[in-house]
Coordinates of C-alpha atoms in Angstrom, one line a residue:
X1 CA 9.9 10.0 -2.7
X2 CA 7.4 12.2 -0.7
X3 CA 6.9 11.7 3.0
X4 CA 3.5 10.6 2.9
X5 CA 4.8 7.6 0.3
X6 CA 7.6 6.8 2.4
X7 CA 5.6 6.3 5.5
X8 CA 3.0 4.5 3.6
X9 CA 5.5 2.1 2.2
X10 CA 7.1 1.6 5.6
X11 CA 3.5 0.5 6.7
X12 CA 3.1 -2.0 4.0
X13 CA 3.5 -5.0 5.9
X14 CA 0.8 -4.0 8.6
X15 CA -1.6 -2.9 5.8
X16 CA -1.3 -6.5 4.2
X17 CA -2.1 -7.8 7.4
X18 CA -5.4 -5.7 7.5
X19 CA -6.1 -7.1 3.9
X20 CA -5.7 -10.5 4.9
X21 CA -7.7 -10.0 8.2
X22 CA -10.9 -12.5 8.3
X23 CA -13.1 -9.6 8.9
X24 CA -11.8 -7.6 5.6
X25 CA -11.9 -11.1 3.6
X26 CA -15.3 -11.4 4.6
X27 CA -16.2 -7.8 3.2
X28 CA -14.9 -9.0 0.0
X29 CA -16.5 -12.4 -0.1
X30 CA -19.7 -11.8 1.6
X31 CA -19.1 -14.1 4.5
X32 CA -19.0 -11.5 7.1
X33 CA -21.7 -12.0 9.6
X34 CA -24.4 -9.1 9.9
X35 CA -23.6 -9.0 13.5
X36 CA -20.1 -8.5 13.2
X37 CA -20.8 -5.8 10.6
X38 CA -23.2 -4.1 12.9
X39 CA -20.4 -4.2 15.8
X40 CA -18.2 -2.3 13.2
X41 CA -20.6 0.3 11.9
X42 CA -21.1 1.4 15.5
X43 CA -17.4 1.5 16.6
X44 CA -16.7 3.4 13.2
X45 CA -19.4 5.9 13.8
X46 CA -17.8 6.5 17.3
X47 CA -14.3 6.9 16.1
X48 CA -15.5 9.2 13.2
X49 CA -16.6 11.7 15.9
X50 CA -13.0 12.1 17.0
X51 CA -11.5 11.9 13.6
X52 CA -14.1 15.1 12.6
X53 CA -12.8 16.5 15.8
X54 CA -9.3 16.1 15.1
X55 CA -9.6 17.9 11.4
X56 CA -11.3 20.6 13.1
X57 CA -8.1 21.2 15.4
X58 CA -6.0 20.9 12.4
X59 CA -8.1 23.5 10.6
X60 CA -7.9 26.0 13.6
X61 CA -4.2 26.1 13.5
X62 CA -3.7 25.8 9.4
X63 CA -0.6 28.2 8.6
X64 CA -2.5 29.5 5.5
X65 CA -5.9 29.5 3.5
X66 CA -4.9 26.8 1.3
X67 CA -4.5 24.2 4.3
X68 CA -7.9 25.9 5.8
X69 CA -9.5 24.8 2.5
X70 CA -8.4 21.4 2.3
X71 CA -8.8 20.6 5.8
X72 CA -12.4 21.9 5.6
X73 CA -13.1 19.9 2.8
X74 CA -11.7 16.7 4.7
X75 CA -13.8 17.6 7.4
X76 CA -16.9 17.7 5.1
X77 CA -16.0 14.4 3.8
X78 CA -16.2 12.7 7.4
X79 CA -19.5 14.4 7.6
X80 CA -20.7 12.5 4.5
X81 CA -19.0 9.2 5.9
X82 CA -21.1 9.8 9.0
X83 CA -24.1 10.3 6.9
X84 CA -23.6 7.1 5.3
X85 CA -23.3 5.1 8.6
X86 CA -26.5 6.7 9.9
X87 CA -28.3 5.4 6.8
X88 CA -26.9 1.9 7.1
X89 CA -28.0 2.2 11.1
X90 CA -31.4 3.1 10.3
X91 CA -31.8 0.4 7.8
X92 CA -30.6 -2.2 10.2
X93 CA -32.1 -0.7 13.4
X94 CA -28.8 0.2 15.1
X95 CA -28.9 3.1 17.4
X96 CA -25.5 4.8 17.1
X97 CA -25.9 7.1 20.0
X98 CA -25.8 4.3 22.5
X99 CA -22.5 2.7 21.3
X100 CA -20.0 1.5 23.8
X101 CA -16.5 1.7 22.3
X102 CA -14.6 -1.3 22.4
X103 CA -11.0 -0.8 24.2
X104 CA -9.3 -1.0 20.3
X105 CA -11.7 2.0 19.2
X106 CA -11.4 3.9 22.5
X107 CA -7.6 3.6 22.0
X108 CA -7.6 4.7 18.5
X109 CA -10.0 7.9 19.3
X110 CA -7.9 8.8 22.1
X111 CA -4.8 8.7 20.2
X112 CA -6.0 10.8 17.5
X113 CA -7.5 13.5 19.6
X114 CA -4.7 13.3 22.0
X115 CA -2.4 14.2 18.9
X116 CA -4.9 16.9 17.6
X117 CA -4.4 18.8 20.8
X118 CA -1.0 18.4 21.7
X119 CA 1.3 17.6 18.7
X120 CA 2.3 19.7 15.9
X121 CA 0.0 19.6 12.6
X122 CA 2.5 17.5 10.8
X123 CA 2.0 15.2 13.8
X124 CA -1.6 15.2 13.4
X125 CA -1.3 14.7 9.7
X126 CA 0.9 11.6 10.0
X127 CA -1.7 10.3 12.7
X128 CA -4.7 10.8 10.6
X129 CA -3.2 10.1 6.8
X130 CA -3.2 6.1 7.7
X131 CA -6.5 5.5 8.1
X132 CA -7.8 7.5 4.8
X133 CA -4.7 5.6 2.9
X134 CA -5.5 2.2 4.2
X135 CA -9.1 2.5 3.2
X136 CA -8.0 3.6 -0.2
X137 CA -5.9 0.5 -0.4
X138 CA -8.6 -1.8 1.2
X139 CA -11.2 -0.4 -1.3
X140 CA -9.1 -0.7 -4.5
X141 CA -7.9 -4.3 -3.5
X142 CA -11.3 -6.0 -2.7
X143 CA -12.8 -4.3 -5.9
X144 CA -9.9 -5.8 -8.0
X145 CA -10.9 -9.2 -6.2
X146 CA -14.6 -8.8 -7.3
X147 CA -16.5 -8.1 -3.9
X148 CA -19.7 -10.1 -3.4
X149 CA -23.1 -8.2 -3.4
X150 CA -23.3 -8.3 0.3
X151 CA -20.6 -5.4 0.9
X152 CA -20.2 -4.0 -2.3
X153 CA -21.2 -0.9 -1.5
X154 CA -18.6 -0.7 1.3
X155 CA -15.9 -1.3 -1.0
X156 CA -17.3 0.8 -3.9
X157 CA -17.2 3.6 -1.3
X158 CA -13.5 3.5 -0.6
X159 CA -12.4 2.9 -4.2
X160 CA -14.3 5.6 -5.6
X161 CA -12.6 8.7 -7.3
X162 CA -13.8 11.2 -4.8
X163 CA -12.5 9.1 -1.7
X164 CA -9.2 9.1 -3.7
X165 CA -8.8 12.7 -4.0
X166 CA -9.6 13.5 -0.3
X167 CA -6.5 10.7 0.1
X168 CA -4.4 12.7 -2.1
X169 CA -5.6 16.1 -0.4
X170 CA -4.2 14.8 3.0
X171 CA -1.2 13.3 1.9
X172 CA -0.4 16.3 -0.1
X173 CA -1.1 18.3 3.3
X174 CA 1.2 15.9 5.0
X175 CA 3.9 16.6 2.5
X176 CA 3.8 20.1 3.0
X177 CA 3.5 20.9 6.5
X178 CA 5.1 17.7 8.0
X179 CA 8.8 17.9 9.5
X180 CA 9.7 14.4 8.5
X181 CA 10.6 13.8 12.1
X182 CA 10.7 10.5 14.2
X183 CA 7.5 11.4 15.9
X184 CA 5.4 11.8 12.9
X185 CA 6.7 8.6 11.6
X186 CA 5.8 6.9 14.9
X187 CA 2.6 8.5 14.9
X188 CA 2.0 6.8 11.4
X189 CA 2.9 3.5 12.3
X190 CA 1.1 3.4 15.3
X191 CA -2.1 4.3 13.6
X192 CA -1.9 1.6 11.3
X193 CA -1.3 -0.7 14.1
X194 CA -4.5 0.7 15.6
X195 CA -6.4 0.1 12.4
X196 CA -5.5 -3.6 12.4
X197 CA -6.6 -3.8 16.1
X198 CA -10.0 -1.9 15.2
X199 CA -10.8 -4.8 12.6
X200 CA -9.7 -7.4 15.0
X201 CA -12.0 -6.1 17.9
X202 CA -15.1 -5.9 15.5
X203 CA -14.5 -9.5 14.5
X204 CA -13.7 -10.9 18.0
X205 CA -16.6 -9.1 19.8
X206 CA -18.9 -11.6 18.1
X207 CA -18.4 -15.3 19.2

């Protein structure tokens, strides 16, 4: 089994908790309030800035041109996701430049950046892969359940073939450049827990 697949299988329980979180279930059945979704969009936009910087740090120490090209493509994918958030924000009248990160968002961003600048490339990839794989998992599962129109575009974004290709690219990098260490495994597990905390914070931010 590949290292990326093994780490994902270890984290299946946490991924399942994310899938059944009321925030995520609300994305599927359309019951999620606009206020909670607006909080999420702002928090995710803040986090994506950190995610982009982490990819850039990984690109700077990529060991070969193939890894450089793949990391560049992944970084471009984050920029596309940021543009999606900017369009949503414009439609909803949100000012992403004035977002104050909730503690869960700040913790996740700080974690990714700390690994980006102090960890090995394998440790960084292990810290970033859970976000991508989890969103792919959620997108596919919610699409299978039949999402309501309200947030169908969110579901389709992460269920799309193009996003799946980015996930496969990141996991391929992890398999090639990781050392299969305990630190990598710990980073992967911690990132998944931070994902759950991220959804939970957006849900609880609104009474």
